[in-house]
Short mmCIF file of C-alpha atoms and ligand atoms in Angstrom, two decimals:
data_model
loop_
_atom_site.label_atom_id
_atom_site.label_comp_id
_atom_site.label_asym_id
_atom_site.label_seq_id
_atom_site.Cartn_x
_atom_site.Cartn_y
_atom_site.Cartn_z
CA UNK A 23 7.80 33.32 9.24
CA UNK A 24 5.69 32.50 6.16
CA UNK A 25 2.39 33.73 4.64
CA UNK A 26 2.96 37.37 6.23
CA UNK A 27 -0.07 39.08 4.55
CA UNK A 28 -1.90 42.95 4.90
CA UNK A 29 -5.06 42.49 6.70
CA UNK A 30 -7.13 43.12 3.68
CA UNK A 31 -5.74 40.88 1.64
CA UNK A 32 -8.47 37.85 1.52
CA UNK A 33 -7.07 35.49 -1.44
CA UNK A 34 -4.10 34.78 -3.70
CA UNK A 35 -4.47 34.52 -7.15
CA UNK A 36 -2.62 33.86 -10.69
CA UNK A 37 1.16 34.08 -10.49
CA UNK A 38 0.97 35.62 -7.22
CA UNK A 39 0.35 31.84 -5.61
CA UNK A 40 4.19 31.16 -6.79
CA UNK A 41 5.27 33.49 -3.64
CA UNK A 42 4.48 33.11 0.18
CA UNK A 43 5.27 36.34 1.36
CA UNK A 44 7.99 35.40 4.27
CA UNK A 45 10.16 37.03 6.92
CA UNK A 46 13.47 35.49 7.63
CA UNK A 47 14.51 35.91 11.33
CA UNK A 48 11.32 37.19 12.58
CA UNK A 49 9.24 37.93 15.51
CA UNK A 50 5.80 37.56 16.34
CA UNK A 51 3.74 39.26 18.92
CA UNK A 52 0.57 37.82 20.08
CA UNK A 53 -2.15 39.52 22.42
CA UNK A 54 -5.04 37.22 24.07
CA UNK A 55 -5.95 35.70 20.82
CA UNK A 56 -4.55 38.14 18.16
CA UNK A 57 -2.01 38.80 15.85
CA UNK A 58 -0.57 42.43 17.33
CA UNK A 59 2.63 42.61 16.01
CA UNK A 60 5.87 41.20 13.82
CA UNK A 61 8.72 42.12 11.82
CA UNK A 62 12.22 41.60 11.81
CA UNK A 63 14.74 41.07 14.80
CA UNK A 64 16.72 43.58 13.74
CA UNK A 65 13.49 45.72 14.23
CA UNK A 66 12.51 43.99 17.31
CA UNK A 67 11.41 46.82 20.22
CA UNK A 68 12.75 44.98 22.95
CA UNK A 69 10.46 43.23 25.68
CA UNK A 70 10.10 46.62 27.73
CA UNK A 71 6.52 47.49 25.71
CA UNK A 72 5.25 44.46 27.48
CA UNK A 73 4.30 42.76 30.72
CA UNK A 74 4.34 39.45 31.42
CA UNK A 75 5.83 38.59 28.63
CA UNK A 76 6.18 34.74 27.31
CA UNK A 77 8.94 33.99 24.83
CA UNK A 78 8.77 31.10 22.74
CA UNK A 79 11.91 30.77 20.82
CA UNK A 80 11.37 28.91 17.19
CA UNK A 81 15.26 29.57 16.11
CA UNK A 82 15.41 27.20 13.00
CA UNK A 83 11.72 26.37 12.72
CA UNK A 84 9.14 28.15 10.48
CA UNK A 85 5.96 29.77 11.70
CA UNK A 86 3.13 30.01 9.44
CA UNK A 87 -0.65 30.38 10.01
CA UNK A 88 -2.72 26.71 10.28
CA UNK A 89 -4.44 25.51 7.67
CA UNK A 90 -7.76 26.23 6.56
CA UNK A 91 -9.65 23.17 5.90
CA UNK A 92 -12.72 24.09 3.70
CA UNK A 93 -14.41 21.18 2.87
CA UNK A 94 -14.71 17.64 4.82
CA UNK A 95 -17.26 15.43 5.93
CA UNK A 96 -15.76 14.43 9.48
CA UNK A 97 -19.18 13.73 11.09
CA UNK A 98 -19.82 9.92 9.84
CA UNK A 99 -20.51 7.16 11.50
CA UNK A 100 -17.96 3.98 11.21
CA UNK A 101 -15.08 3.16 8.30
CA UNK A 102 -15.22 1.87 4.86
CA UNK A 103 -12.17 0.26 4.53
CA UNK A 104 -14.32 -2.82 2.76
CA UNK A 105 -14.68 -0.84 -0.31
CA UNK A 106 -11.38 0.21 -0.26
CA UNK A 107 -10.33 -2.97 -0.56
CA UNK A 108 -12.86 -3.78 -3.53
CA UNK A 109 -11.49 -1.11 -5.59
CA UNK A 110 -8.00 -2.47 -5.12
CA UNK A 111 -9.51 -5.68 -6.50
CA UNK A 112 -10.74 -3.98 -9.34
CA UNK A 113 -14.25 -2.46 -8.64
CA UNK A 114 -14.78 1.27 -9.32
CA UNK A 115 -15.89 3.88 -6.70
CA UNK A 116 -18.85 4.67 -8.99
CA UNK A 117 -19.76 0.60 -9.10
CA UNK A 118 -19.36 0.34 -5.38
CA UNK A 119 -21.85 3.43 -5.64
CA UNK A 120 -24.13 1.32 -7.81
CA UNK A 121 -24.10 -1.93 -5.80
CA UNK A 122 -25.63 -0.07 -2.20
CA UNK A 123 -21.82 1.31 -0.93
CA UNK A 124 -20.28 4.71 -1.21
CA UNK A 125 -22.46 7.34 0.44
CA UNK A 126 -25.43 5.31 0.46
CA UNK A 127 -23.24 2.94 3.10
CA UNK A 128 -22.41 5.82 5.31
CA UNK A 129 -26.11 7.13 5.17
CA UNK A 130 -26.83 2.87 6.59
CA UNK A 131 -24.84 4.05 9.35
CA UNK A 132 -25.39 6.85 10.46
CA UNK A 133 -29.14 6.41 10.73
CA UNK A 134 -28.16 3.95 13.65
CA UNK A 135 -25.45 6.13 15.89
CA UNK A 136 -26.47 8.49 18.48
CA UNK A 137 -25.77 12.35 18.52
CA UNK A 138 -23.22 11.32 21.38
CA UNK A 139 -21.31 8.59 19.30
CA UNK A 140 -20.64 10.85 16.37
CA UNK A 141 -19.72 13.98 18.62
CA UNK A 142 -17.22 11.84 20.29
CA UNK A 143 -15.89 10.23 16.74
CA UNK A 144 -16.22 13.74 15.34
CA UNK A 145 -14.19 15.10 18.13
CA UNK A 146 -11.28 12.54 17.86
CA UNK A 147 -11.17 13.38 14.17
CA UNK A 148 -10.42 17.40 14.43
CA UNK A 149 -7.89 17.08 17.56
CA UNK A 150 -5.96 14.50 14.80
CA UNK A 151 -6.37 17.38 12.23
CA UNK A 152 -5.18 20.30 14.53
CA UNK A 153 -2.27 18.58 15.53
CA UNK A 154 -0.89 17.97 12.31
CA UNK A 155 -1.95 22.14 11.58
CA UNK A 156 -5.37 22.77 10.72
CA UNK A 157 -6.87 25.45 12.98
CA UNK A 158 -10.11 26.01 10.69
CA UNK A 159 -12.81 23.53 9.58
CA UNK A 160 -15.82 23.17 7.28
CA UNK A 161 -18.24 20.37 8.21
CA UNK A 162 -21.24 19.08 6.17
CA UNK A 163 -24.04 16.73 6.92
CA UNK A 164 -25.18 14.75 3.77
CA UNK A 165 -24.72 11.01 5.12
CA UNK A 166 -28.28 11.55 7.10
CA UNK A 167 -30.40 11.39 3.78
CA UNK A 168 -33.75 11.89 5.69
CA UNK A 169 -34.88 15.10 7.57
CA UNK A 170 -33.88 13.71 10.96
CA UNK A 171 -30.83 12.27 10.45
CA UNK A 172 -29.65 15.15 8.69
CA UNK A 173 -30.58 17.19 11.46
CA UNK A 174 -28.78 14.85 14.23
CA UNK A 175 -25.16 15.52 11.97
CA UNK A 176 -25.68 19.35 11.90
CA UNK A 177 -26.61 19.36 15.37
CA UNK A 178 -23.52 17.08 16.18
CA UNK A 179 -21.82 20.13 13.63
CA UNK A 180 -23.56 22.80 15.64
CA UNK A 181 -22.22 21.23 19.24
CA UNK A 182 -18.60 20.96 18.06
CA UNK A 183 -18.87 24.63 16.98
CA UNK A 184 -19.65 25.82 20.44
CA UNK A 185 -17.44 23.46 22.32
CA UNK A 186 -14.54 24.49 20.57
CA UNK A 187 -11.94 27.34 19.76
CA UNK A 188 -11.24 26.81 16.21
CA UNK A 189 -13.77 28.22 13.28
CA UNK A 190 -16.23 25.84 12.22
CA UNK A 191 -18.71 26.30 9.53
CA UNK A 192 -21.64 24.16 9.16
CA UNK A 193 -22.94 23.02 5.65
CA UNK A 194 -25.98 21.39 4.55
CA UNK A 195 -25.52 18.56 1.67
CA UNK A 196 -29.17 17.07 1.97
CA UNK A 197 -28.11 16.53 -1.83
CA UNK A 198 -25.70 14.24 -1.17
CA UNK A 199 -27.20 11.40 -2.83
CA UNK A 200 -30.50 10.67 -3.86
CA UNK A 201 -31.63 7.66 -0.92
CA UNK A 202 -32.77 3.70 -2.69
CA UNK A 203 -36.46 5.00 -1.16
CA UNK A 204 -36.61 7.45 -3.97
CA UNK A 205 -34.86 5.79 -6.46
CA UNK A 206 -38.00 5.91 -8.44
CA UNK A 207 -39.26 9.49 -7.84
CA UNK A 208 -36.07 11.79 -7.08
CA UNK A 209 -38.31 14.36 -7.43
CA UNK A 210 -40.00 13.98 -4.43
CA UNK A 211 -36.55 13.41 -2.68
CA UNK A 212 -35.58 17.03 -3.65
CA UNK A 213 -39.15 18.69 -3.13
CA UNK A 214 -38.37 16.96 0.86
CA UNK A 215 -34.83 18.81 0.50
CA UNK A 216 -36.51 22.30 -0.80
CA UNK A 217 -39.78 22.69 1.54
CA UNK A 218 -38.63 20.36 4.53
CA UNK A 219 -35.22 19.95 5.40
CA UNK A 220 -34.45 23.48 4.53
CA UNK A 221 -36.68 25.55 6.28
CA UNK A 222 -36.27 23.25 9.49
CA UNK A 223 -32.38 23.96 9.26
CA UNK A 224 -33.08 27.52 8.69
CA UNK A 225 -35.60 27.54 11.79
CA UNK A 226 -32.81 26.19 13.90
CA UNK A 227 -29.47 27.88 12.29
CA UNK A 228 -28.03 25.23 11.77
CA UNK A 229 -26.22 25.66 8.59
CA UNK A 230 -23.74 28.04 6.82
CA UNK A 231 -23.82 26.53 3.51
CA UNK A 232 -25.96 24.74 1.04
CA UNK A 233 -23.40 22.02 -0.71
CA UNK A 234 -24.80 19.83 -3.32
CA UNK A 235 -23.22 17.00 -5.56
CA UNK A 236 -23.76 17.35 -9.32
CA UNK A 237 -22.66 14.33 -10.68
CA UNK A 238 -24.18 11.40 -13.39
CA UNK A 239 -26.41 9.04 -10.78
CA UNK A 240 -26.48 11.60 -8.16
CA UNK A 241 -27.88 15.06 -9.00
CA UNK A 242 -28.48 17.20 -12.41
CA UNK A 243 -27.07 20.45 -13.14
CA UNK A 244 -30.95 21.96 -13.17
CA UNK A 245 -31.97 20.35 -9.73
CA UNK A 246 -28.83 21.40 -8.07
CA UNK A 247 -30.02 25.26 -8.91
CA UNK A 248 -33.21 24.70 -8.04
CA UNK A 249 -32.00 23.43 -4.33
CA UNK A 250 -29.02 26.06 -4.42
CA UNK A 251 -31.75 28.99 -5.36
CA UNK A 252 -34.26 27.65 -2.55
CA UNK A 253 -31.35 27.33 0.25
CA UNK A 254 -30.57 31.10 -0.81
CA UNK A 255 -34.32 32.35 0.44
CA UNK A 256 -32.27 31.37 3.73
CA UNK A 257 -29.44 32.74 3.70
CA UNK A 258 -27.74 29.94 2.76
CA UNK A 259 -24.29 30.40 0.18
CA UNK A 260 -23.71 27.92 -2.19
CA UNK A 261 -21.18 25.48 -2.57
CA UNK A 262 -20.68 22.60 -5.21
CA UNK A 263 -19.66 18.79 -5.62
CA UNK A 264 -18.12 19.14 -9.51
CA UNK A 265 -16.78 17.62 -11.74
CA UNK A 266 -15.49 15.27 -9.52
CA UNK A 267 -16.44 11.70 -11.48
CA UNK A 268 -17.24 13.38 -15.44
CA UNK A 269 -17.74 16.74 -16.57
CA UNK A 270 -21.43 16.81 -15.43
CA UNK A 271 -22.17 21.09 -15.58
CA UNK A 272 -21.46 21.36 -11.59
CA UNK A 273 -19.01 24.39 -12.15
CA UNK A 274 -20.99 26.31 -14.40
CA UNK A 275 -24.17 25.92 -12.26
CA UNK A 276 -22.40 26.71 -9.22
CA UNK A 277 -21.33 29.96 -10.58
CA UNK A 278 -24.56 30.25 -12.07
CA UNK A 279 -26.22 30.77 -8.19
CA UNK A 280 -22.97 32.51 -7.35
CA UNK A 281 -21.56 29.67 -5.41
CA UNK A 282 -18.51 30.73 -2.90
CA UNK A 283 -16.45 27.69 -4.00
CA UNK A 284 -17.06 24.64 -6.56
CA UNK A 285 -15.01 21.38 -5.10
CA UNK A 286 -13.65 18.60 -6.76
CA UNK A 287 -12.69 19.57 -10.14
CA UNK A 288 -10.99 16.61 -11.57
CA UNK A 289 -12.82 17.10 -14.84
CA UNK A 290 -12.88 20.64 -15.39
CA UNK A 291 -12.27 22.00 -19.08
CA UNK A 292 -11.61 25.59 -20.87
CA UNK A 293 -15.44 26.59 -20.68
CA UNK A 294 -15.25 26.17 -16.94
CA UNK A 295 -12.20 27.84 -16.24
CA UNK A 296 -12.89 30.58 -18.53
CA UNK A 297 -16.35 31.24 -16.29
CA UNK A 298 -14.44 31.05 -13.35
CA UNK A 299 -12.40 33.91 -14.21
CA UNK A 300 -15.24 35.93 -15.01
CA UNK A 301 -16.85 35.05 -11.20
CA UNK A 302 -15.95 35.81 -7.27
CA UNK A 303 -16.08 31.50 -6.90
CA UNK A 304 -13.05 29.75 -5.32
CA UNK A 305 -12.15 26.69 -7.08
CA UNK A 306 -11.19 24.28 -4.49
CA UNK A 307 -9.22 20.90 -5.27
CA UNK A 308 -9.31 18.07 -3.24
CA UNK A 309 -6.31 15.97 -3.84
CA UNK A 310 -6.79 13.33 -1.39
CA UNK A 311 -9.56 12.53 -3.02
CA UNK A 312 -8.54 11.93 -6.28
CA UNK A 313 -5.43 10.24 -4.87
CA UNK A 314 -6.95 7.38 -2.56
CA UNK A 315 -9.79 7.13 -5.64
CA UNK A 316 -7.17 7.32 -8.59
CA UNK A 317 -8.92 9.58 -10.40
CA UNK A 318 -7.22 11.73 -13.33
CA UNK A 319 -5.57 14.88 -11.81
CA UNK A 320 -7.66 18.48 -12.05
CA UNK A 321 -5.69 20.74 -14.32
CA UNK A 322 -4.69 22.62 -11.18
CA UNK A 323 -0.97 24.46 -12.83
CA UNK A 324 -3.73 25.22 -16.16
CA UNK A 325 -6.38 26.89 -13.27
CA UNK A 326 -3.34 29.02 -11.89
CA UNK A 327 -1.72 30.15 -15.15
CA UNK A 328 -4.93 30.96 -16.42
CA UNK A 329 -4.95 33.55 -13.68
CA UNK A 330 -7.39 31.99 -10.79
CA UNK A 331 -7.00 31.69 -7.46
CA UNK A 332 -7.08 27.92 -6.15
CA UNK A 333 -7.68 26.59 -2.63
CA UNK A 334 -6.62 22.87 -1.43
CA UNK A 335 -9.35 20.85 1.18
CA UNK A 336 -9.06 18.18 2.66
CA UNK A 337 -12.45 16.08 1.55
CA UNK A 338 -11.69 14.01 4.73
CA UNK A 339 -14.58 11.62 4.66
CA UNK A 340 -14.71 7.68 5.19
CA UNK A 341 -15.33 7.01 1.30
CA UNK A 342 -12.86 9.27 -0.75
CA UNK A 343 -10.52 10.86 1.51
CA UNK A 344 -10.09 9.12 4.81
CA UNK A 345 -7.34 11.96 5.92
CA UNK A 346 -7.73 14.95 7.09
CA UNK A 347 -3.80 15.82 6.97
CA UNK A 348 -3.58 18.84 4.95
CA UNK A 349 0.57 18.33 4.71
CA UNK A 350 -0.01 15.47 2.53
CA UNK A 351 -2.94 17.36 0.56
CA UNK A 352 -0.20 19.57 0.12
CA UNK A 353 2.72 16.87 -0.82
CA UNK A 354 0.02 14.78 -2.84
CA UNK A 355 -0.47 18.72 -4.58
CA UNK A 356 2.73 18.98 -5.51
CA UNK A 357 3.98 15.91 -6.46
CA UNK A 358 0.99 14.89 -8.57
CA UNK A 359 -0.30 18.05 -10.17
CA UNK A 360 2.84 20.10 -9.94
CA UNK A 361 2.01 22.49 -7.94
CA UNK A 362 4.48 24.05 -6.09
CA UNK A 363 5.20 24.33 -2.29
CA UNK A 364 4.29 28.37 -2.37
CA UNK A 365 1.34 27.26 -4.37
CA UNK A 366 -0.39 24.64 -1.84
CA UNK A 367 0.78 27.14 0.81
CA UNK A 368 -1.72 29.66 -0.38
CA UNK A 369 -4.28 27.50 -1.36
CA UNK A 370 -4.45 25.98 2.07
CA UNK A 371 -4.19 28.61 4.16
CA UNK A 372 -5.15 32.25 2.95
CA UNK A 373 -7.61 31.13 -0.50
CA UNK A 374 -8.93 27.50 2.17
CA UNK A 375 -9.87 30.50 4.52
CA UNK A 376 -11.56 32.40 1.71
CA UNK A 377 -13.76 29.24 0.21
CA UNK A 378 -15.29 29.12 4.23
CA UNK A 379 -15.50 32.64 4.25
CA UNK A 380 -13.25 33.76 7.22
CA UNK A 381 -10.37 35.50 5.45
CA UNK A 382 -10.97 38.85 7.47
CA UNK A 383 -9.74 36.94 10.42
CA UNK A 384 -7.92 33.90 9.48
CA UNK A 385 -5.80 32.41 6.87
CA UNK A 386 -2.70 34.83 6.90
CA UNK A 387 0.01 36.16 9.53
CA UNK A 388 -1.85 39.72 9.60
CA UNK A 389 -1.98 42.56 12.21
CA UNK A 390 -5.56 41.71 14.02
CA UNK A 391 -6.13 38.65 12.86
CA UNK A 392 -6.48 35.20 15.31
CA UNK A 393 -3.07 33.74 16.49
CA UNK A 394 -3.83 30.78 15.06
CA UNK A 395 -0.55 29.49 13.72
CA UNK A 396 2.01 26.21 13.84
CA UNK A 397 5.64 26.32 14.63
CA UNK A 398 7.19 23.37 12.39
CA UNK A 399 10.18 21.35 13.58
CA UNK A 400 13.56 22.11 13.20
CA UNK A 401 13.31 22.48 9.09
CA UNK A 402 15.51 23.73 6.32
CA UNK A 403 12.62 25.58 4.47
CA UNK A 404 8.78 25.64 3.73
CA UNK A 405 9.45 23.07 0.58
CA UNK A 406 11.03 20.48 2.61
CA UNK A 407 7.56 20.20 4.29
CA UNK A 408 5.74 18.55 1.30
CA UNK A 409 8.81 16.70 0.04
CA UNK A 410 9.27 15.19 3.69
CA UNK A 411 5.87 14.35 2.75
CA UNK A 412 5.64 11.00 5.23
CA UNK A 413 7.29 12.86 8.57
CA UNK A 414 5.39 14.83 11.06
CA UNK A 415 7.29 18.11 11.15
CA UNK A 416 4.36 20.09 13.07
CA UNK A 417 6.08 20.52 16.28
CA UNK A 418 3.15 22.99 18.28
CA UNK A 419 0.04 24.03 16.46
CA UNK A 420 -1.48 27.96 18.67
CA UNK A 421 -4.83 28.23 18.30
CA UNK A 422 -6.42 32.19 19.82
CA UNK A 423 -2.86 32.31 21.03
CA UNK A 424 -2.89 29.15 23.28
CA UNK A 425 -0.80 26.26 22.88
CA UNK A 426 -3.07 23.52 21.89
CA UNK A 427 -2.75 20.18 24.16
CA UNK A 428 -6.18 18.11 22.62
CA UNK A 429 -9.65 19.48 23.47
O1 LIG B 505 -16.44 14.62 -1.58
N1 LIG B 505 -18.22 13.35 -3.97
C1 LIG B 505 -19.06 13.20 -3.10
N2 LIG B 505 -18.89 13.14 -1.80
C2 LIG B 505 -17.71 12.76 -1.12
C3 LIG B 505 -17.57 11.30 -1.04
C4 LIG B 505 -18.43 10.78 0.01
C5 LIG B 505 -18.32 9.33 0.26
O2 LIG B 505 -17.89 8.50 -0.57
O3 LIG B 505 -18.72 9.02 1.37
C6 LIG B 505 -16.51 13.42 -1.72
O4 LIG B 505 -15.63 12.78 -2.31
FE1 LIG B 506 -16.75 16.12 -0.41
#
């Protein structure tokens, strides 16, 4: 049984990430939809402290709590596989940007599908995720680009929250990109952000976060305060795009506004780690990203050994990171960056469940906490997950202590 954490404990940090705290022939008691109890056979009090008790016997398989997903964009409307295949021929993600793709090709999209069509899409997209052992998601908006549409993907966001069992948290990236309309006068694009979109989302809670992207051609380090410092008035927590593309000041604003995670990271130097340290911001890497992009590798082993924590996200989104498999944001993790298995381990369950702000109740085996939690396949240990890294070795995924069988 891996990740076996105290309650209290609500990230992992520095040399602590090289160890996933683990039981070896273990139990696990569940009540209703929490964590009550676990420890070691040898300790195990017999079944006579409970009624109508249900065994499930995982002899040679590893439990460990799902994944915490912290950052995706699974509400979109249709694929992108087009520029996909123009990058393999030699076109770059940011000239695909240039020529009318990228987000500005989702945003085409989505104005024209219904609440019902991207519910439904949305929907298909999460039961893939939780059965390959993600049992907590972050959503944002940010291919809407215009007050309504943006408000048709968070209330998509806010419908999947109440339909289903898992965590979801809602973020608004308004600042996504700046739409061809203002192309001319991005100012007024982020003064419709600031004193329209925001106060409409705040009028109808439909947002957790404020998420912006600070990148050349999309936003500057002093608008994304100024939006980050306005979604605040509301409650809102900020969260970054950063260095994702160049080292374009997203990290250092984010932390700026106190941001609870800055995302990407590709691009991050000494200044920006050494700011980190001195902040409560989780840096969050997004691997598949930079994989199905080819970008250069985020000095990720660098981040750790300077002492920070470090969570892994998925990014799945149509444009960058069309997965939302967090065992191969894990392999891709350690194979590319070095990370180790114990390393992504932490980073996507405990430190993902930090960056979306549930690590009181998620993101660790811990006494009170929600049974959410996979039982692998028959396995030989937690690192021959990410070096199987093609195989599905998720046998069951438990979410509030209920086998899940697709919602
Ligand atoms: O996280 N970097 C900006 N946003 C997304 C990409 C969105 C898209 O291409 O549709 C990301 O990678
Ligand atoms: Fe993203």
């Amino acid at each position: 049984m891996a990740q076996v954490r105290e309650p209290d404990c609500s990230f992992i940090k520095g040399n602590d990430m090289s160890t996933v705290t683990s039981l070896y022939d273990a139990w696990l008691a569940v009540e209703n939809d929490l964590i009550v109890g676990y420890g070691a056979m040898e300790d195990w009090p017999g079944i006579s402290d409970w009624s109508n008790l249900e065994i499930i016997d995982a002899d040679g398989k590893i439990v460990l709590p799902t994944y915490c997903d912290s950052h995706t964009h699974i509400v979109f409307a249709g694929s992108r596989e087009g520029e996909f295949v123009d990058r393999i021929n030699g076109l770059s993600y940011e000239e695909i940007a240039l020529r009318g793709g990228g987000i500005i090709n989702s945003a085409k999209k989505m104005q024209a599908a219904t609440q019902e069509q991207l519910y439904q899409s949305a929907l298909m997209r999460i039961n893939e995720m939780i059965s390959q052992g993600t049992g907590a998601i972050e959503i944002k908006s940010g291919y809407g680009l215009s007050l309504d549409a943006e408000i048709k993907m968070l209330r998509v966001i806010k419908k999947l929250k109440q339909a289903l069992p898992i965590p979801i948290k809602a973020t608004f990236l308004g600042a996504h990109a700046i739409p061809p309309a203002y192309k001319e006068n991005r100012q007024s694009y982020i003064d419709l952000i600031i004193n329209e979109m925001l106060p409409a989302i705040a009028q109808e809670q439909l947002a957790d976060y404020c998420d912006v992207f600070c990148e050349r051609n999309y936003f500057t380090p002093e608008e994304i305060i100024s939006i980050l410092n306005a979604a605040q008035k509301y409650n809102l927590q900020a969260k970054v795009h950063a260095e994702q593309l160049s080292n374009s000041g997203g990290v250092l604003a984010g932390i700026k506004v106190g941001a609870v995670s800055v995302d990407h990271l590709e691009y991050v130097g000494d200044a920006e780690i050494e700011a980190l340290l001195q902040s409560n911001t989780m840096p969050v890497i997004l691997p598949g990203a930079a994989f199905f992009l080819s970008l250069p590798y985020p000095p990720a082993k660098k981040m750790i050994a300077a002492g920070l924590p470090l969570a892994i996200a998925s990014d799945f989104n149509p444009g960058s990171s069309p997965s939302g498999n967090m065992n191969l944001m894990n392999a891709i993790a350690c194979i590319q960056y070095g990370l180790t298995p114990e390393q992504t381990i932490n980073a996507s369950t405990l430190n993902g469940a930090f960056a979306m702000g549930i690590a009181e109740n998620y993101g660790s085996i811990a006494i009170g906490k929600k049974a959410n939690f996979i039982i692998t396949k028959e396995i030989p240990s937690l690192a021959y997950i990410p070096y199987a890294f093609g195989s599905n070795l998720i046998e069951q995924v438990y979410i509030n202590g209920v086998k899940y069988k697709g919602y």
